[in-house]
Short mmCIF file of the C-alpha atoms (twelve columns), coordinates in Angstrom:
data_MODEL
# 
_entry.id   MODEL 
# 
loop_
_atom_site.group_PDB 
_atom_site.id 
_atom_site.type_symbol 
_atom_site.label_atom_id 
_atom_site.label_alt_id 
_atom_site.label_comp_id 
_atom_site.label_asym_id 
_atom_site.label_seq_id 
_atom_site.Cartn_x 
_atom_site.Cartn_y 
_atom_site.Cartn_z 
_atom_site.pdbx_PDB_model_num 
ATOM 1   C CA . UNK A 1   12.206  28.021 -20.530 1 
ATOM 2   C CA . UNK A 2   8.536   28.041 -21.516 1 
ATOM 3   C CA . UNK A 3   8.226   31.658 -22.539 1 
ATOM 4   C CA . UNK A 4   6.757   32.284 -25.924 1 
ATOM 5   C CA . UNK A 5   7.013   34.999 -28.525 1 
ATOM 6   C CA . UNK A 6   4.341   37.568 -27.681 1 
ATOM 7   C CA . UNK A 7   2.522   39.688 -30.210 1 
ATOM 8   C CA . UNK A 8   2.784   43.409 -29.479 1 
ATOM 9   C CA . UNK A 9   0.952   44.589 -32.575 1 
ATOM 10  C CA . UNK A 10  -0.764  42.809 -35.448 1 
ATOM 11  C CA . UNK A 11  0.436   44.420 -38.680 1 
ATOM 12  C CA . UNK A 12  -1.190  43.358 -41.949 1 
ATOM 13  C CA . UNK A 13  1.305   43.463 -44.820 1 
ATOM 14  C CA . UNK A 14  -0.917  42.026 -47.560 1 
ATOM 15  C CA . UNK A 15  -4.648  41.650 -47.995 1 
ATOM 16  C CA . UNK A 16  -6.636  41.817 -51.212 1 
ATOM 17  C CA . UNK A 17  -10.402 41.551 -51.688 1 
ATOM 18  C CA . UNK A 18  -9.802  39.577 -54.891 1 
ATOM 19  C CA . UNK A 19  -7.638  37.032 -53.041 1 
ATOM 20  C CA . UNK A 20  -9.760  35.369 -50.374 1 
ATOM 21  C CA . UNK A 21  -7.125  32.702 -49.774 1 
ATOM 22  C CA . UNK A 22  -4.353  34.454 -47.832 1 
ATOM 23  C CA . UNK A 23  -3.404  37.401 -45.679 1 
ATOM 24  C CA . UNK A 24  0.202   38.163 -44.794 1 
ATOM 25  C CA . UNK A 25  1.120   39.728 -41.466 1 
ATOM 26  C CA . UNK A 26  4.451   41.235 -40.363 1 
ATOM 27  C CA . UNK A 27  3.668   41.524 -36.662 1 
ATOM 28  C CA . UNK A 28  5.628   43.400 -34.036 1 
ATOM 29  C CA . UNK A 29  6.659   40.899 -31.347 1 
ATOM 30  C CA . UNK A 30  8.567   40.521 -28.102 1 
ATOM 31  C CA . UNK A 31  10.919  37.534 -27.888 1 
ATOM 32  C CA . UNK A 32  11.439  35.487 -24.696 1 
ATOM 33  C CA . UNK A 33  14.795  37.204 -24.058 1 
ATOM 34  C CA . UNK A 34  13.019  40.597 -23.915 1 
ATOM 35  C CA . UNK A 35  14.148  41.926 -27.290 1 
ATOM 36  C CA . UNK A 36  11.585  43.072 -29.824 1 
ATOM 37  C CA . UNK A 37  11.366  42.378 -33.517 1 
ATOM 38  C CA . UNK A 38  9.080   41.349 -36.335 1 
ATOM 39  C CA . UNK A 39  7.559   38.016 -37.286 1 
ATOM 40  C CA . UNK A 40  5.904   36.954 -40.554 1 
ATOM 41  C CA . UNK A 41  2.649   35.009 -40.407 1 
ATOM 42  C CA . UNK A 42  0.444   33.817 -43.271 1 
ATOM 43  C CA . UNK A 43  -3.227  33.224 -42.504 1 
ATOM 44  C CA . UNK A 44  -5.114  31.144 -45.040 1 
ATOM 45  C CA . UNK A 45  -8.857  31.445 -45.637 1 
ATOM 46  C CA . UNK A 46  -9.403  33.815 -42.677 1 
ATOM 47  C CA . UNK A 47  -8.145  31.178 -40.254 1 
ATOM 48  C CA . UNK A 48  -10.733 28.550 -41.181 1 
ATOM 49  C CA . UNK A 49  -9.310  25.049 -40.973 1 
ATOM 50  C CA . UNK A 50  -8.781  23.024 -44.119 1 
ATOM 51  C CA . UNK A 51  -9.755  19.375 -44.467 1 
ATOM 52  C CA . UNK A 52  -8.199  16.382 -46.191 1 
ATOM 53  C CA . UNK A 53  -9.651  12.897 -46.575 1 
ATOM 54  C CA . UNK A 54  -8.028  9.535  -47.289 1 
ATOM 55  C CA . UNK A 55  -10.310 7.279  -49.387 1 
ATOM 56  C CA . UNK A 56  -9.971  3.543  -48.698 1 
ATOM 57  C CA . UNK A 57  -11.733 0.791  -50.621 1 
ATOM 58  C CA . UNK A 58  -11.034 -2.953 -50.614 1 
ATOM 59  C CA . UNK A 59  -7.741  -2.306 -48.832 1 
ATOM 60  C CA . UNK A 60  -6.574  0.152  -51.477 1 
ATOM 61  C CA . UNK A 61  -5.877  3.855  -51.074 1 
ATOM 62  C CA . UNK A 62  -7.306  6.368  -53.526 1 
ATOM 63  C CA . UNK A 63  -5.207  9.340  -54.597 1 
ATOM 64  C CA . UNK A 64  -5.758  12.225 -56.981 1 
ATOM 65  C CA . UNK A 65  -3.045  13.564 -59.234 1 
ATOM 66  C CA . UNK A 66  -2.997  17.353 -59.246 1 
ATOM 67  C CA . UNK A 67  -0.749  20.003 -60.669 1 
ATOM 68  C CA . UNK A 68  0.510   22.279 -57.894 1 
ATOM 69  C CA . UNK A 69  1.410   25.645 -59.362 1 
ATOM 70  C CA . UNK A 70  3.588   26.936 -56.459 1 
ATOM 71  C CA . UNK A 71  6.031   24.037 -56.850 1 
ATOM 72  C CA . UNK A 72  5.467   23.442 -60.593 1 
ATOM 73  C CA . UNK A 73  4.815   19.702 -60.149 1 
ATOM 74  C CA . UNK A 74  2.085   17.119 -60.406 1 
ATOM 75  C CA . UNK A 75  1.581   15.377 -57.047 1 
ATOM 76  C CA . UNK A 76  -0.255  12.268 -55.934 1 
ATOM 77  C CA . UNK A 77  -2.262  13.268 -52.880 1 
ATOM 78  C CA . UNK A 78  -5.494  12.794 -50.996 1 
ATOM 79  C CA . UNK A 79  -8.471  15.071 -51.705 1 
ATOM 80  C CA . UNK A 80  -8.234  18.271 -49.710 1 
ATOM 81  C CA . UNK A 81  -9.181  21.895 -49.582 1 
ATOM 82  C CA . UNK A 82  -10.599 24.852 -47.735 1 
ATOM 83  C CA . UNK A 83  -14.259 25.311 -47.183 1 
ATOM 84  C CA . UNK A 84  -16.581 28.078 -46.230 1 
ATOM 85  C CA . UNK A 85  -17.249 26.760 -42.727 1 
ATOM 86  C CA . UNK A 86  -15.582 25.393 -39.616 1 
ATOM 87  C CA . UNK A 87  -17.336 22.010 -40.099 1 
ATOM 88  C CA . UNK A 88  -14.261 20.097 -41.236 1 
ATOM 89  C CA . UNK A 89  -16.014 16.728 -41.602 1 
ATOM 90  C CA . UNK A 90  -18.575 18.196 -43.984 1 
ATOM 91  C CA . UNK A 91  -15.832 20.052 -45.865 1 
ATOM 92  C CA . UNK A 92  -13.780 16.836 -46.180 1 
ATOM 93  C CA . UNK A 93  -16.785 14.934 -47.536 1 
ATOM 94  C CA . UNK A 94  -17.467 17.762 -50.003 1 
ATOM 95  C CA . UNK A 95  -13.833 17.730 -51.189 1 
ATOM 96  C CA . UNK A 96  -13.972 13.954 -51.637 1 
ATOM 97  C CA . UNK A 97  -17.094 14.235 -53.774 1 
ATOM 98  C CA . UNK A 98  -15.787 17.215 -55.773 1 
ATOM 99  C CA . UNK A 99  -12.423 15.631 -56.544 1 
ATOM 100 C CA . UNK A 100 -13.395 11.958 -56.937 1 
ATOM 101 C CA . UNK A 101 -17.182 11.755 -57.258 1 
ATOM 102 C CA . UNK A 102 -17.351 9.377  -54.269 1 
ATOM 103 C CA . UNK A 103 -19.856 10.053 -51.501 1 
ATOM 104 C CA . UNK A 104 -18.878 9.431  -47.877 1 
ATOM 105 C CA . UNK A 105 -21.550 8.778  -45.278 1 
ATOM 106 C CA . UNK A 106 -19.168 8.631  -42.320 1 
ATOM 107 C CA . UNK A 107 -15.469 9.182  -41.803 1 
ATOM 108 C CA . UNK A 108 -12.855 8.515  -39.146 1 
ATOM 109 C CA . UNK A 109 -11.086 11.537 -37.705 1 
ATOM 110 C CA . UNK A 110 -7.299  11.252 -37.944 1 
ATOM 111 C CA . UNK A 111 -6.336  14.462 -36.128 1 
ATOM 112 C CA . UNK A 112 -4.863  17.799 -37.079 1 
ATOM 113 C CA . UNK A 113 -1.621  18.703 -38.847 1 
ATOM 114 C CA . UNK A 114 0.124   22.072 -39.116 1 
ATOM 115 C CA . UNK A 115 1.720   22.099 -42.599 1 
ATOM 116 C CA . UNK A 116 4.430   24.729 -41.960 1 
ATOM 117 C CA . UNK A 117 4.230   25.995 -38.393 1 
ATOM 118 C CA . UNK A 118 7.150   28.378 -38.927 1 
ATOM 119 C CA . UNK A 119 5.122   30.731 -41.120 1 
ATOM 120 C CA . UNK A 120 1.615   29.350 -41.767 1 
ATOM 121 C CA . UNK A 121 -1.090  29.862 -39.158 1 
ATOM 122 C CA . UNK A 122 -2.891  26.892 -40.708 1 
ATOM 123 C CA . UNK A 123 -4.366  23.712 -39.418 1 
ATOM 124 C CA . UNK A 124 -5.732  20.884 -41.498 1 
ATOM 125 C CA . UNK A 125 -8.095  18.258 -40.121 1 
ATOM 126 C CA . UNK A 126 -7.406  14.791 -41.537 1 
ATOM 127 C CA . UNK A 127 -10.032 12.102 -42.079 1 
ATOM 128 C CA . UNK A 128 -10.210 8.618  -43.566 1 
ATOM 129 C CA . UNK A 129 -13.246 7.070  -45.183 1 
ATOM 130 C CA . UNK A 130 -13.786 3.396  -45.949 1 
ATOM 131 C CA . UNK A 131 -16.033 3.457  -48.998 1 
ATOM 132 C CA . UNK A 132 -18.843 1.016  -49.626 1 
ATOM 133 C CA . UNK A 133 -17.600 -1.907 -51.729 1 
ATOM 134 C CA . UNK A 134 -20.478 -1.477 -54.183 1 
ATOM 135 C CA . UNK A 135 -19.917 2.243  -54.771 1 
ATOM 136 C CA . UNK A 136 -18.609 2.740  -58.291 1 
ATOM 137 C CA . UNK A 137 -16.349 5.608  -59.230 1 
ATOM 138 C CA . UNK A 138 -18.393 8.314  -60.886 1 
ATOM 139 C CA . UNK A 139 -17.026 10.748 -63.421 1 
ATOM 140 C CA . UNK A 140 -14.575 13.268 -61.940 1 
ATOM 141 C CA . UNK A 141 -16.117 16.656 -61.257 1 
ATOM 142 C CA . UNK A 142 -13.241 18.927 -60.222 1 
ATOM 143 C CA . UNK A 143 -11.294 20.676 -62.976 1 
ATOM 144 C CA . UNK A 144 -8.108  20.701 -60.830 1 
ATOM 145 C CA . UNK A 145 -7.803  16.907 -60.686 1 
ATOM 146 C CA . UNK A 146 -5.770  15.288 -63.441 1 
ATOM 147 C CA . UNK A 147 -6.682  11.687 -62.564 1 
ATOM 148 C CA . UNK A 148 -7.901  9.536  -59.668 1 
ATOM 149 C CA . UNK A 149 -6.334  6.127  -59.045 1 
ATOM 150 C CA . UNK A 150 -6.428  3.306  -56.492 1 
ATOM 151 C CA . UNK A 151 -3.111  2.009  -55.095 1 
ATOM 152 C CA . UNK A 152 -2.241  -0.945 -52.885 1 
ATOM 153 C CA . UNK A 153 -1.048  0.243  -49.482 1 
ATOM 154 C CA . UNK A 154 2.386   -1.323 -50.065 1 
ATOM 155 C CA . UNK A 155 2.784   0.826  -53.212 1 
ATOM 156 C CA . UNK A 156 1.992   3.952  -51.212 1 
ATOM 157 C CA . UNK A 157 4.435   3.034  -48.428 1 
ATOM 158 C CA . UNK A 158 7.151   2.449  -51.020 1 
ATOM 159 C CA . UNK A 159 6.435   5.735  -52.817 1 
ATOM 160 C CA . UNK A 160 6.534   7.607  -49.504 1 
ATOM 161 C CA . UNK A 161 9.839   5.940  -48.536 1 
ATOM 162 C CA . UNK A 162 11.333  6.831  -51.933 1 
ATOM 163 C CA . UNK A 163 10.098  10.447 -51.655 1 
ATOM 164 C CA . UNK A 164 7.865   10.011 -54.694 1 
ATOM 165 C CA . UNK A 165 4.857   10.986 -52.591 1 
ATOM 166 C CA . UNK A 166 5.805   14.216 -50.837 1 
ATOM 167 C CA . UNK A 167 2.443   15.719 -49.872 1 
ATOM 168 C CA . UNK A 168 2.452   16.110 -46.078 1 
ATOM 169 C CA . UNK A 169 -1.308  15.557 -45.727 1 
ATOM 170 C CA . UNK A 170 -1.152  12.287 -47.617 1 
ATOM 171 C CA . UNK A 171 1.858   11.025 -45.678 1 
ATOM 172 C CA . UNK A 172 0.306   11.882 -42.306 1 
ATOM 173 C CA . UNK A 173 -3.136  10.492 -43.184 1 
ATOM 174 C CA . UNK A 174 -1.645  7.218  -44.471 1 
ATOM 175 C CA . UNK A 175 0.493   6.814  -41.348 1 
ATOM 176 C CA . UNK A 176 -2.361  7.622  -38.961 1 
ATOM 177 C CA . UNK A 177 -4.846  5.383  -40.807 1 
ATOM 178 C CA . UNK A 178 -2.336  2.543  -40.672 1 
ATOM 179 C CA . UNK A 179 -1.797  3.069  -36.939 1 
ATOM 180 C CA . UNK A 180 -5.581  2.862  -36.414 1 
ATOM 181 C CA . UNK A 181 -5.803  -0.374 -38.412 1 
ATOM 182 C CA . UNK A 182 -7.785  1.119  -41.292 1 
ATOM 183 C CA . UNK A 183 -5.125  -0.027 -43.782 1 
ATOM 184 C CA . UNK A 184 -2.419  -2.682 -43.557 1 
# 
């Protein structure tokens, strides 16, 4: 059975000019069995993809510590965010510089993730960057970042296994970078 849920009518339930980050839809749909119903869908940043970037230097992984209001916790995670364009590589490099001060010339694409495909119509493009050995960490620029720190890969793997690192973008980027031989 390869039938999908089909949209009959797009119904916007929430949109606010002051909140450019999300729109909530409660669409009318037709299910594969022929019945009709409703389906919630959250669209972030008008459907523009987000970007996240894994900094690597001397075999270590760089993470930022940020307070995440929706879950009321500080999390260790890779730099990430939404941009104003569909150029995810440029947005990832901008996020890296904003949150860590590091400048990336090139980056390796690690693929897309869908953070919560049951309700979010979001996709996030993951990247990894191996920073120049000589590049020193500048002063942090972003007011959302609590601290930036380098970790040995083994520390990250252990923290992921112990559910101390729970950010899906970080977990996926670390796994994919490891599979590509960027970290060991």
